PDB file of C-alpha atoms in Angstrom:
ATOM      1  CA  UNK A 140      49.957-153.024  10.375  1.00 47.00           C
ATOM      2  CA  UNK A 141      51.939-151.566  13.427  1.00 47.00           C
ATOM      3  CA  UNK A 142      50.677-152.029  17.042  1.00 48.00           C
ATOM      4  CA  UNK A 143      48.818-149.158  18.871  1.00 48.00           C
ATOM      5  CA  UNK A 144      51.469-149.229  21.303  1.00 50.00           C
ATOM      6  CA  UNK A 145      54.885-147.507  21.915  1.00 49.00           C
ATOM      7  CA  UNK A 146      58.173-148.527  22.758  1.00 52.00           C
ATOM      8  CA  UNK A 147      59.386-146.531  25.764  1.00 53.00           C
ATOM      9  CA  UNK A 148      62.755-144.794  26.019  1.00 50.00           C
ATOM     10  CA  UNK A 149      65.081-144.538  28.549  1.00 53.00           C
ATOM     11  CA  UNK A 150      65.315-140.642  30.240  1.00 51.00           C
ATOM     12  CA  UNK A 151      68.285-139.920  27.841  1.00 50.00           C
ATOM     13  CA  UNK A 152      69.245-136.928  26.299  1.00 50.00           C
ATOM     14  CA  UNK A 153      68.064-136.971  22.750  1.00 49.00           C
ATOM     15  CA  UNK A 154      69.534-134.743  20.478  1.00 51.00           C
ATOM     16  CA  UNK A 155      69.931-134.715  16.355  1.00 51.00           C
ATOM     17  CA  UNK A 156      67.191-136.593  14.645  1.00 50.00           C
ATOM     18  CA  UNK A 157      65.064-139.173  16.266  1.00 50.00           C
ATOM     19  CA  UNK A 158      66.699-142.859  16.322  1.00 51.00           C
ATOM     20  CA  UNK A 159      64.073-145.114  14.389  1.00 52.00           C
ATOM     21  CA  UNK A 160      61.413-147.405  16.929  1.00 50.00           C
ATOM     22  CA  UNK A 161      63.145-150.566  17.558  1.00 50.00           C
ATOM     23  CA  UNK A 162      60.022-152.345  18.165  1.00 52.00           C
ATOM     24  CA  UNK A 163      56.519-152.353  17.203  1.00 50.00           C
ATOM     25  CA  UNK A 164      55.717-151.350  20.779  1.00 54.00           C
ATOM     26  CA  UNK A 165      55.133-147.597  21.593  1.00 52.00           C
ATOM     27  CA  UNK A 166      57.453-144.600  21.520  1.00 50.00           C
ATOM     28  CA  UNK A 167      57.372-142.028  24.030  1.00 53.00           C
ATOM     29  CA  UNK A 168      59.602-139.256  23.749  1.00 50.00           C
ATOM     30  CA  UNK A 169      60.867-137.613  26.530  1.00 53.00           C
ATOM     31  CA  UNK A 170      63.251-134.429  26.652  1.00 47.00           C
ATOM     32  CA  UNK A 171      65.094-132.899  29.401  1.00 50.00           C
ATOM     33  CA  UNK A 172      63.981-130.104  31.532  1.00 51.00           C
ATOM     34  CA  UNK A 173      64.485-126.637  29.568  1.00 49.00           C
ATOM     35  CA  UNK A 174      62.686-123.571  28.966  1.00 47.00           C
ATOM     36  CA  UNK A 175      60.808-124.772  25.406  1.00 44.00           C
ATOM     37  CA  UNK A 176      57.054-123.578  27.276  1.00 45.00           C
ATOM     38  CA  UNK A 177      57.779-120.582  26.945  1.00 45.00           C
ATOM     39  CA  UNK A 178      59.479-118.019  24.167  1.00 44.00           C
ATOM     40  CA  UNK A 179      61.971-116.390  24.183  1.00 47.00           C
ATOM     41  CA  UNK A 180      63.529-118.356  26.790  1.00 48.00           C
ATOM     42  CA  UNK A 181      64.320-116.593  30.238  1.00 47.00           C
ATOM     43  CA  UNK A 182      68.204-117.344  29.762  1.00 48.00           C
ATOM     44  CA  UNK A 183      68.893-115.820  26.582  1.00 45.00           C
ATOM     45  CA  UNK A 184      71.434-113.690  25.050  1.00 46.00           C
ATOM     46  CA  UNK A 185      71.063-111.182  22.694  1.00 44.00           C
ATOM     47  CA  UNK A 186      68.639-108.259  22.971  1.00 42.00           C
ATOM     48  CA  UNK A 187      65.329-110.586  23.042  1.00 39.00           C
ATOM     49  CA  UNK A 188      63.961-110.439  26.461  1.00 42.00           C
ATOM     50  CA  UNK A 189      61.155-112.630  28.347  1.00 43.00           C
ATOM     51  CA  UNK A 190      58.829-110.681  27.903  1.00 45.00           C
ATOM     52  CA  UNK A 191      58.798-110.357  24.260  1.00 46.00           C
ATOM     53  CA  UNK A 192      59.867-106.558  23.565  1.00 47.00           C
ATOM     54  CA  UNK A 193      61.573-105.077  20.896  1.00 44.00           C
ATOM     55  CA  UNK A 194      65.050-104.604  20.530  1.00 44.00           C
ATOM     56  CA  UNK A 195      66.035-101.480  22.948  1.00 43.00           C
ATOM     57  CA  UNK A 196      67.721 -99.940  20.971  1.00 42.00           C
ATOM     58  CA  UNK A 197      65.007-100.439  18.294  1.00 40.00           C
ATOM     59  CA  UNK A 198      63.108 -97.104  18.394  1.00 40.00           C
ATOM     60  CA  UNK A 199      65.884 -94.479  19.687  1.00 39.00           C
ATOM     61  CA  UNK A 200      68.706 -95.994  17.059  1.00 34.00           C
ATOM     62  CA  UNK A 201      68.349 -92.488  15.397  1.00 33.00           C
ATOM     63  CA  UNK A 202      68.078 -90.082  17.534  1.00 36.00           C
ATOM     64  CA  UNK A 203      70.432 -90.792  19.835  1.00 40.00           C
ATOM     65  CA  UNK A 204      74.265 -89.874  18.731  1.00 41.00           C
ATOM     66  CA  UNK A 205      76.526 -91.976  17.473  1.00 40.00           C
ATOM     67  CA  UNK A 206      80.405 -92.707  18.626  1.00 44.00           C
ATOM     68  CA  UNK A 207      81.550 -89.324  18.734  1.00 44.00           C
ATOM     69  CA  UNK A 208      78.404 -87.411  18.589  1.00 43.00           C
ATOM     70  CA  UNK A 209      78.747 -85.180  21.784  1.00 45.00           C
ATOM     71  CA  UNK A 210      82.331 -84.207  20.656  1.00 44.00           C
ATOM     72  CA  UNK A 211      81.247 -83.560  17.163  1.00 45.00           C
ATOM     73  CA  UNK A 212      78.295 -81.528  18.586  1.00 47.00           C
ATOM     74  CA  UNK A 213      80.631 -79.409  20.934  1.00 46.00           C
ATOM     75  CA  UNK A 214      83.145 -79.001  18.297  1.00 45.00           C
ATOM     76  CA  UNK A 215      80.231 -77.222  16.190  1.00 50.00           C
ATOM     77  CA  UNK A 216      78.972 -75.521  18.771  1.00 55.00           C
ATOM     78  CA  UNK A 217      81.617 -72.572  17.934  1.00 59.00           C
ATOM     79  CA  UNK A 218      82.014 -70.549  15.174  1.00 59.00           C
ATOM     80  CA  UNK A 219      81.967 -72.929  12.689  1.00 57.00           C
ATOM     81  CA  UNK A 220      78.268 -73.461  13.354  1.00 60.00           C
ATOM     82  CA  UNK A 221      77.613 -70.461  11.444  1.00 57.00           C
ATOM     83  CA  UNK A 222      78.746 -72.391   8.073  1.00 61.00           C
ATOM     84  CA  UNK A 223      76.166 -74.586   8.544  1.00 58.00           C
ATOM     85  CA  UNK A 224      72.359 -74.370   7.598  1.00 60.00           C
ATOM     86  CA  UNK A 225      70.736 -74.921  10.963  1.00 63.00           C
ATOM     87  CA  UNK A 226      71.667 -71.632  12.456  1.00 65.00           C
ATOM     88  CA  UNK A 227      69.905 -69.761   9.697  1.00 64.00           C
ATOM     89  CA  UNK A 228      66.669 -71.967   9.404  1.00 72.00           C
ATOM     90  CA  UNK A 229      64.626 -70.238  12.007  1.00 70.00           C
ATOM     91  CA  UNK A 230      64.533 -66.321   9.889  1.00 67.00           C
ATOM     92  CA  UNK A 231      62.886 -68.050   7.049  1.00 79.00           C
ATOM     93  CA  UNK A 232      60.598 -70.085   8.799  1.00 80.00           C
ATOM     94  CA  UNK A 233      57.423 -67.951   7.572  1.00 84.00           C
ATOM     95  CA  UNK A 234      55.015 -68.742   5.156  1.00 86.00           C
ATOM     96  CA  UNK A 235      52.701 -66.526   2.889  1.00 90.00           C
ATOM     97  CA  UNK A 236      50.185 -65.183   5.245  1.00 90.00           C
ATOM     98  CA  UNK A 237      53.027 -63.718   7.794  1.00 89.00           C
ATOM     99  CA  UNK A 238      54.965 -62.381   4.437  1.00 92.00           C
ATOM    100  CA  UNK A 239      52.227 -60.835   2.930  1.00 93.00           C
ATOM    101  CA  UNK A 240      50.845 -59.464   6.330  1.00 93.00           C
ATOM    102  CA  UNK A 241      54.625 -57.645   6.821  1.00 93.00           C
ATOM    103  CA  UNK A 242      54.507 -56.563   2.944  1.00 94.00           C
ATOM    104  CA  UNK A 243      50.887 -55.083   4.241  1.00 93.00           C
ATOM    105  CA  UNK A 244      52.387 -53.302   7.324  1.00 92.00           C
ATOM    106  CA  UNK A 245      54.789 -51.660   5.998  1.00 93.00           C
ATOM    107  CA  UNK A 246      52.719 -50.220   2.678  1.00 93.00           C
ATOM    108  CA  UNK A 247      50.659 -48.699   6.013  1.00 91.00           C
ATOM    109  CA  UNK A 248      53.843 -46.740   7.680  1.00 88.00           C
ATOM    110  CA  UNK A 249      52.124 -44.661  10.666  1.00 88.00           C
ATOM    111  CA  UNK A 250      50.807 -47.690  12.396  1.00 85.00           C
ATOM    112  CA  UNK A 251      54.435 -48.335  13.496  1.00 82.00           C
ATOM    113  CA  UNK A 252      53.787 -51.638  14.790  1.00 84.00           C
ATOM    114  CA  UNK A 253      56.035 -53.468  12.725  1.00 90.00           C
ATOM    115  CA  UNK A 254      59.047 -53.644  14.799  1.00 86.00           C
ATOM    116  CA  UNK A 255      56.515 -54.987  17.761  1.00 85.00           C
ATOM    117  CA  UNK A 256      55.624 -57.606  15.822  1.00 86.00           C
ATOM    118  CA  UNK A 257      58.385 -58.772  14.309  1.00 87.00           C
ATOM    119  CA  UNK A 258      60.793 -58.471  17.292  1.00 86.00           C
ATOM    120  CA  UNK A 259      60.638 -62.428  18.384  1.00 86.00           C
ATOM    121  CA  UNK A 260      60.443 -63.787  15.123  1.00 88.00           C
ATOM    122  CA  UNK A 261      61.967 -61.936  12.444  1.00 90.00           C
ATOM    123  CA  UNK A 262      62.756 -63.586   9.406  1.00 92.00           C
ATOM    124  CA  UNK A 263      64.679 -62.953   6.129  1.00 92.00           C
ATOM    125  CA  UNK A 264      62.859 -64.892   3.437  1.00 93.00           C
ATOM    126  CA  UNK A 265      59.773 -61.882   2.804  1.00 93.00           C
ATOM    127  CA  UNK A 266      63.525 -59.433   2.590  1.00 94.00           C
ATOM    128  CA  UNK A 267      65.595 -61.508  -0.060  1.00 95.00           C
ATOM    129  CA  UNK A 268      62.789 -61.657  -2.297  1.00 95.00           C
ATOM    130  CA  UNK A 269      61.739 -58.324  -1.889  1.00 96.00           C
ATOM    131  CA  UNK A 270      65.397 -57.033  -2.998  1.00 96.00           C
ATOM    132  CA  UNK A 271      65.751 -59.789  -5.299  1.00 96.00           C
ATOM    133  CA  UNK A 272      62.430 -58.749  -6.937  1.00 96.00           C
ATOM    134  CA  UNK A 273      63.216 -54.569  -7.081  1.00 96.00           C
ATOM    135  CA  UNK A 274      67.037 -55.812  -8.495  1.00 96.00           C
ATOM    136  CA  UNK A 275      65.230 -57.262 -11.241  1.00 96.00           C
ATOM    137  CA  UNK A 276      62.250 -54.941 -12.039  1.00 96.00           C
ATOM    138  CA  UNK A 277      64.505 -51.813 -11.757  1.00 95.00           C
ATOM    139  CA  UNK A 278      67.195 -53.327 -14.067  1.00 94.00           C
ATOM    140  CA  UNK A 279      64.327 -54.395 -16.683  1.00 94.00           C
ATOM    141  CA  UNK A 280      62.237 -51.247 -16.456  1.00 94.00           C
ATOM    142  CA  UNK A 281      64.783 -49.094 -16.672  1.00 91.00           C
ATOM    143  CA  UNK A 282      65.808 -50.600 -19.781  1.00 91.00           C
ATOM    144  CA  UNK A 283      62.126 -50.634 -21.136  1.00 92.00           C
ATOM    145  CA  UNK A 284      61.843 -47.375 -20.661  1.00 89.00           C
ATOM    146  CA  UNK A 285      65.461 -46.681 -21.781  1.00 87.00           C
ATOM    147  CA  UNK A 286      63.928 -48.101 -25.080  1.00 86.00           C
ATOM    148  CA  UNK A 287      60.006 -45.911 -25.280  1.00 87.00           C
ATOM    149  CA  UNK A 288      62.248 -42.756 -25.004  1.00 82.00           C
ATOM    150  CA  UNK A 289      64.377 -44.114 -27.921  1.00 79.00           C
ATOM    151  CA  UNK A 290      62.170 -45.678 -30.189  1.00 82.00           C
ATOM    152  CA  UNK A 291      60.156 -42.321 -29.388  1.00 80.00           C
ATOM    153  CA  UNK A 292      62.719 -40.097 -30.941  1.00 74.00           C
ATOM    154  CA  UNK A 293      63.557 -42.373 -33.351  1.00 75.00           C
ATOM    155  CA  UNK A 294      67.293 -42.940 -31.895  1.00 81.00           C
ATOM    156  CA  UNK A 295      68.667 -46.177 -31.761  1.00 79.00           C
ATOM    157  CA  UNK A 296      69.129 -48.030 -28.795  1.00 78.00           C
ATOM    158  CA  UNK A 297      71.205 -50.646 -26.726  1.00 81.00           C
ATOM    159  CA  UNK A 298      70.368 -52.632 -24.220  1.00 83.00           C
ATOM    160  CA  UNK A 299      72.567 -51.714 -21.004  1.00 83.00           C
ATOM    161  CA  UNK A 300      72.980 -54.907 -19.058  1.00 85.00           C
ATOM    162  CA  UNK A 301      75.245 -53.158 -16.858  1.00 88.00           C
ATOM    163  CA  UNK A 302      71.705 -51.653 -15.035  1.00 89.00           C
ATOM    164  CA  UNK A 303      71.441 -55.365 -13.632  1.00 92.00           C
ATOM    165  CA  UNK A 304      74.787 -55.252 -12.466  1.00 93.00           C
ATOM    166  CA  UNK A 305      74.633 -51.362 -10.577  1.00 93.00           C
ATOM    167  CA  UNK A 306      71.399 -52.652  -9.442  1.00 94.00           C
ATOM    168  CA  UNK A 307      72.054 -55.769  -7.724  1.00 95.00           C
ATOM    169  CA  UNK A 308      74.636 -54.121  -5.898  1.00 95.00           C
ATOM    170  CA  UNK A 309      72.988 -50.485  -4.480  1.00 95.00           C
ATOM    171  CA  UNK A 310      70.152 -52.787  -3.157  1.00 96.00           C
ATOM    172  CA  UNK A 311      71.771 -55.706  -1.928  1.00 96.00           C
ATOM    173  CA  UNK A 312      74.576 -53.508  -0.324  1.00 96.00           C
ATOM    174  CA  UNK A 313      72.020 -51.039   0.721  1.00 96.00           C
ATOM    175  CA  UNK A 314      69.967 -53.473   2.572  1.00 95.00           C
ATOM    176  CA  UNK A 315      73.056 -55.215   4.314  1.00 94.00           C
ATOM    177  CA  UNK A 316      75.463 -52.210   4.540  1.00 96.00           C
ATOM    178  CA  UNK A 317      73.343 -50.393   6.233  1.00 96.00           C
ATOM    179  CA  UNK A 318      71.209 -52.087   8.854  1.00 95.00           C
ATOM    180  CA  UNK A 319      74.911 -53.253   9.910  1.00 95.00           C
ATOM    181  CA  UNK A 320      76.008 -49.383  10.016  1.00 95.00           C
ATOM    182  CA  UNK A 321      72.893 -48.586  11.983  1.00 93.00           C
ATOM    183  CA  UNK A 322      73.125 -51.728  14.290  1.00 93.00           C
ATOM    184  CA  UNK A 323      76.992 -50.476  15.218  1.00 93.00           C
ATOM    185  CA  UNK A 324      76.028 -46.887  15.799  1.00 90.00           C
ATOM    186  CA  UNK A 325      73.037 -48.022  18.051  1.00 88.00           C
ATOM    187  CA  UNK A 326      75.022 -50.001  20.124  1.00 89.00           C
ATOM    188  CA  UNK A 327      77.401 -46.895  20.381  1.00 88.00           C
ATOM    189  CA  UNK A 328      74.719 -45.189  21.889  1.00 84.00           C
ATOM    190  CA  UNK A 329      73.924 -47.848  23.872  1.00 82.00           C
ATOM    191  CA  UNK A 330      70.919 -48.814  22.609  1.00 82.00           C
ATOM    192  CA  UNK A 331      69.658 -52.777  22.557  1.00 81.00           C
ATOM    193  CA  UNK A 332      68.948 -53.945  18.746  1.00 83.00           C
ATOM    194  CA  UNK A 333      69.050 -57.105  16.889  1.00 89.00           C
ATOM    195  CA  UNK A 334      70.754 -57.137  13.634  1.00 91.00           C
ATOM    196  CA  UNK A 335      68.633 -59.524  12.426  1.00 92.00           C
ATOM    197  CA  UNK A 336      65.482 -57.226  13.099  1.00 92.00           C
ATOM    198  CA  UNK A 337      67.337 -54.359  11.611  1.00 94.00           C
ATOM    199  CA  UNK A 338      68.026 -56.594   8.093  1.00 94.00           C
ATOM    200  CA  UNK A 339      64.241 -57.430   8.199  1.00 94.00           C
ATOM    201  CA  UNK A 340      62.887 -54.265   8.833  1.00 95.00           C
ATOM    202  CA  UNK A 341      65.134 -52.450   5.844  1.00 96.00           C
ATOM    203  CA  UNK A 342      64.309 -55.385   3.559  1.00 96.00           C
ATOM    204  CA  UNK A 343      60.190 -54.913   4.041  1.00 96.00           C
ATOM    205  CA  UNK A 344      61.136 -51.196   4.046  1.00 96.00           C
ATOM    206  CA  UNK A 345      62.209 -51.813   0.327  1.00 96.00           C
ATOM    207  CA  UNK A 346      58.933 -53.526  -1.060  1.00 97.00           C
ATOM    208  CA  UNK A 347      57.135 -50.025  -2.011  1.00 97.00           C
ATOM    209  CA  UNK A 348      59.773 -49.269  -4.485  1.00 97.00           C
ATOM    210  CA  UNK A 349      58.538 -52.228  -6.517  1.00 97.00           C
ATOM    211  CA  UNK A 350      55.228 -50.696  -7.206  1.00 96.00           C
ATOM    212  CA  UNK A 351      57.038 -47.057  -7.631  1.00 96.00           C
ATOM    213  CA  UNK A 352      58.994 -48.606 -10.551  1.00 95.00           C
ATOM    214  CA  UNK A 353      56.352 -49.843 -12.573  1.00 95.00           C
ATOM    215  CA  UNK A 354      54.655 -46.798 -12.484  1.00 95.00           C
ATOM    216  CA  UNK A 355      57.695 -45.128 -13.457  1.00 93.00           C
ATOM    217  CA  UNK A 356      57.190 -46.404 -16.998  1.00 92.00           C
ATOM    218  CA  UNK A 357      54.795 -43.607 -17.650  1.00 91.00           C
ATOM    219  CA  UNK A 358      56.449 -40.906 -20.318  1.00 88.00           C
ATOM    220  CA  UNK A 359      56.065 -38.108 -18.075  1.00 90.00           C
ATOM    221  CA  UNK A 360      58.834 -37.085 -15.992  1.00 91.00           C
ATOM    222  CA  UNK A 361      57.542 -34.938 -13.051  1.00 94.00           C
ATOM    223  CA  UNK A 362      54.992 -38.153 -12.725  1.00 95.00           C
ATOM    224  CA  UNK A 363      58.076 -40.208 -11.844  1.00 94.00           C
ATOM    225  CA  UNK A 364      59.575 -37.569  -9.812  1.00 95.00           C
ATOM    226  CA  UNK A 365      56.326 -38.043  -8.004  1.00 96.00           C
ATOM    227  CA  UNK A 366      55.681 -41.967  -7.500  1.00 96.00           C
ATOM    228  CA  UNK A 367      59.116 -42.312  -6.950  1.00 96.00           C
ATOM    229  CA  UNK A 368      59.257 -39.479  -3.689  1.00 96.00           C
ATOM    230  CA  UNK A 369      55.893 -40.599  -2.807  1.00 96.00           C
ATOM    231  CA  UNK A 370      57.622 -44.307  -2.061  1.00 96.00           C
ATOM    232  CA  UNK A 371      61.020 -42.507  -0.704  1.00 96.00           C
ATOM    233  CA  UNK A 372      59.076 -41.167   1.745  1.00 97.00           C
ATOM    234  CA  UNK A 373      56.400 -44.029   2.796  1.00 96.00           C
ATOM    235  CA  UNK A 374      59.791 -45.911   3.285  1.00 96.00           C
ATOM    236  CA  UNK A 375      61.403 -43.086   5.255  1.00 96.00           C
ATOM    237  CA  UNK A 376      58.389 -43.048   7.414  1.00 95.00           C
ATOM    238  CA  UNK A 377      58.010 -46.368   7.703  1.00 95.00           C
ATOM    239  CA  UNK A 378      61.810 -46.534   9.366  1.00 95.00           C
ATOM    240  CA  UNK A 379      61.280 -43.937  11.232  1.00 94.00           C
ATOM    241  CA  UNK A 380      58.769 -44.615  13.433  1.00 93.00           C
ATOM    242  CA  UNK A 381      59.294 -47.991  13.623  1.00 92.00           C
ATOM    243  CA  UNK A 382      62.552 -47.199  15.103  1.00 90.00           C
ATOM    244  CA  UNK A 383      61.700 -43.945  16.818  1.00 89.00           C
ATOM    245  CA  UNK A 384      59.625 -45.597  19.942  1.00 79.00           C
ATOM    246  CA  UNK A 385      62.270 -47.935  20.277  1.00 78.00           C
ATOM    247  CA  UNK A 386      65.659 -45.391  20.334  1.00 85.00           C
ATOM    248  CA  UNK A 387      63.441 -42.714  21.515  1.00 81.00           C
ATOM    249  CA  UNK A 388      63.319 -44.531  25.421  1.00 74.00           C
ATOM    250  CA  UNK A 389      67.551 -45.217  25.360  1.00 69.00           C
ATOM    251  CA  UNK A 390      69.024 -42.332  23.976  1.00 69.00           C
ATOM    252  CA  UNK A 391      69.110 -38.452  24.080  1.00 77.00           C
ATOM    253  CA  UNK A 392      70.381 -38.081  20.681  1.00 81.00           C
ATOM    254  CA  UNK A 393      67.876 -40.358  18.956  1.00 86.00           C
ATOM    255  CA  UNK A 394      66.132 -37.390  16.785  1.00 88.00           C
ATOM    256  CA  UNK A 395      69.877 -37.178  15.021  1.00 89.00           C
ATOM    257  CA  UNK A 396      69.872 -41.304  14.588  1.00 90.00           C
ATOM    258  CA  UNK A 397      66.059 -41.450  13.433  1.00 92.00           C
ATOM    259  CA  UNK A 398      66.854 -37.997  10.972  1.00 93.00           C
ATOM    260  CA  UNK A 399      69.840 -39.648   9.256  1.00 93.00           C
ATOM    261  CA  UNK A 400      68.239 -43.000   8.798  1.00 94.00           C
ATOM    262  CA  UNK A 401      65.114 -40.960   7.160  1.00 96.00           C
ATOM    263  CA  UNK A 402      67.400 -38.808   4.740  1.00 96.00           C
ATOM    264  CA  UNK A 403      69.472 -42.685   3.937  1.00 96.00           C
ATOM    265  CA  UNK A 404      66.514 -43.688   2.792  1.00 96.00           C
ATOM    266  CA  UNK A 405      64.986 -40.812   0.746  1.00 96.00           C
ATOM    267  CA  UNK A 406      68.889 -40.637  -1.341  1.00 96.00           C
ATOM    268  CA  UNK A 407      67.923 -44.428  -2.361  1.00 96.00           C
ATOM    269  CA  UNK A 408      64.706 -43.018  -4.124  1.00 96.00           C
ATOM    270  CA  UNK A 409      66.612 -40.428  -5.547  1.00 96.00           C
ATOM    271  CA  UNK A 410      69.403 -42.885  -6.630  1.00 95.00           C
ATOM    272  CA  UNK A 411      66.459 -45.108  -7.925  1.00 94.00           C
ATOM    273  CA  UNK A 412      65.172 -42.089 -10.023  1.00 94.00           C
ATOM    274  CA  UNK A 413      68.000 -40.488 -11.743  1.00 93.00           C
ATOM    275  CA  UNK A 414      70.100 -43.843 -12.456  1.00 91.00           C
ATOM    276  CA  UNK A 415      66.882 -46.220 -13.975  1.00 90.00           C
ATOM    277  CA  UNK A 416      64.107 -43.336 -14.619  1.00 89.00           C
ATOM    278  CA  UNK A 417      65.893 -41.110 -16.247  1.00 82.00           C
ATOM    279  CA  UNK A 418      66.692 -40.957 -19.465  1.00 75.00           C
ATOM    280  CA  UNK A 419      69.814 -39.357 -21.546  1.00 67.00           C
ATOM    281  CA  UNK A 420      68.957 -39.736 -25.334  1.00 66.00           C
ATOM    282  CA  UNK A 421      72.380 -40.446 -27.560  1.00 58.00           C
ATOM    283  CA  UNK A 422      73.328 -37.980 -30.290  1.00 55.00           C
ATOM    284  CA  UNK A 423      72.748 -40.522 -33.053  1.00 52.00           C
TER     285      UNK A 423
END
């Protein structure tokens, strides 16, 4: 057996494997002076520091901009941000409660608080779907009941997809058309609006015509002629004095601006009524 002992080294720097014992005797190994008590090492390179941190750059990597972010942001910052998404996220940042609370405001047209409470945070998801919705129910409705007055009478009947068409665009250009008109004349008169407030207050303004049209299925026609000028005018109302308070305090002439958006919006329910509700039997 070996010795208990160890050959001693010379101070030399030892590097590479260990060079075998050359003697029974004890080894002692001996390095030079370095930094191997404590990690990372002081002199280092590389983003490992002394005191053991992550990487810098390790929990900002993503958020901050990368080479050419600040001229890519500027460059957007102009009219081509309005291609984009972001810009528009904010009006349909709503969920159900504040939709079906607006839906519930404006079935309730005298409280005219609407406006009030929509004027920091209007939004255009509760009006899309509202239009889409009436587009759709007035186009299928019309045709159903196209088809009772038919079938009725024993006439035959066709099913006029051209109702979709007519309908998609009086409500979809109604609801953009003419909050833009009304935004342009207001500012004429010198009267502060958003035309984003304007779009959602027509949109909501549009929801009781859902409800109008499926009771316009009924085969009686001065019951239609009722429902339907029943919801022309909750909508009328429900424009009007929304908007009243508001032009009422910045112009003179704002009985002429509140009058003409009231009649607007009593010719929809007319338009409604005699191009979906009313019925023209053929000769065969």
């Amino acid at each position: 057996m070996m010795s208990s002992g160890y050959t001693t080294l010379d101070n030399q720097k030892v590097s590479g494997s260990v060079p075998a014992a050359s003697s029974p005797d004890h080894v002692e190994l001996r390095f030079p002076e370095n930094n191997l008590q404590t990690f990372p090492p002081s002199q280092t390179q590389g983003k490992i520091t002394g005191t053991f941190q992550p990487p810098t750059d390790a929990d900002d990597s993503f958020s901050k901009p990368g080479p050419g972010g600040d001229q890519d942001d500027n460059q957007s910052s102009g009219w081509q941000r309005y291609f984009g998404v972001a810009p528009y996220q904010p009006y349909f940042n709503v969920d159900t409660s504040d939709v079906l609370e607006r839906i519930r405001d404006s079935l309730l047209p005298y409280k005219g608080t609407f406006s009030e409470r929509t004027i920091h945070n209007p939004d255009l998801y509760g009006p899309f779907w509202i239009c889409t919705t009436l587009i759709l129910v007035a186009a299928a409705l019309g045709n159903f009941v196209g088809y009772i007055a038919h079938k009725k009478h024993h006439k035959h009947w066709n099913y006029d997809i051209n109702q979709v068409t007519w309908s998609a665009g009086l409500f979809y250009g109604y609801v953009s058309v003419i909050p833009l008109a009304v935004y342009f004349v207001l500012k004429y008169f010198s009267v502060p609006s958003g035309l984003v407030n304007l779009w959602c207050l027509y949109g909501y303004s549009l929801f009781v015509f859902i409800p109008a049209s499926c009771l316009s299925v009924i085969p009686l026609e001065i019951f239609r002629w009722v429902v339907v000028g029943a919801a022309g005018f909750m909508s009328a109302t429900f424009l009007a004095i929304n908007l009243r308070s508001h032009i009422k305090t910045a112009s003179e002439r704002w009985f002429l601006i509140v009058s003409g958006i009231f009649l607007l919006q009593l010719g929809l329910a007319v338009i409604l009524k005699l191009y979906f509700f009313t019925i023209v039997l053929g000769k065969d």
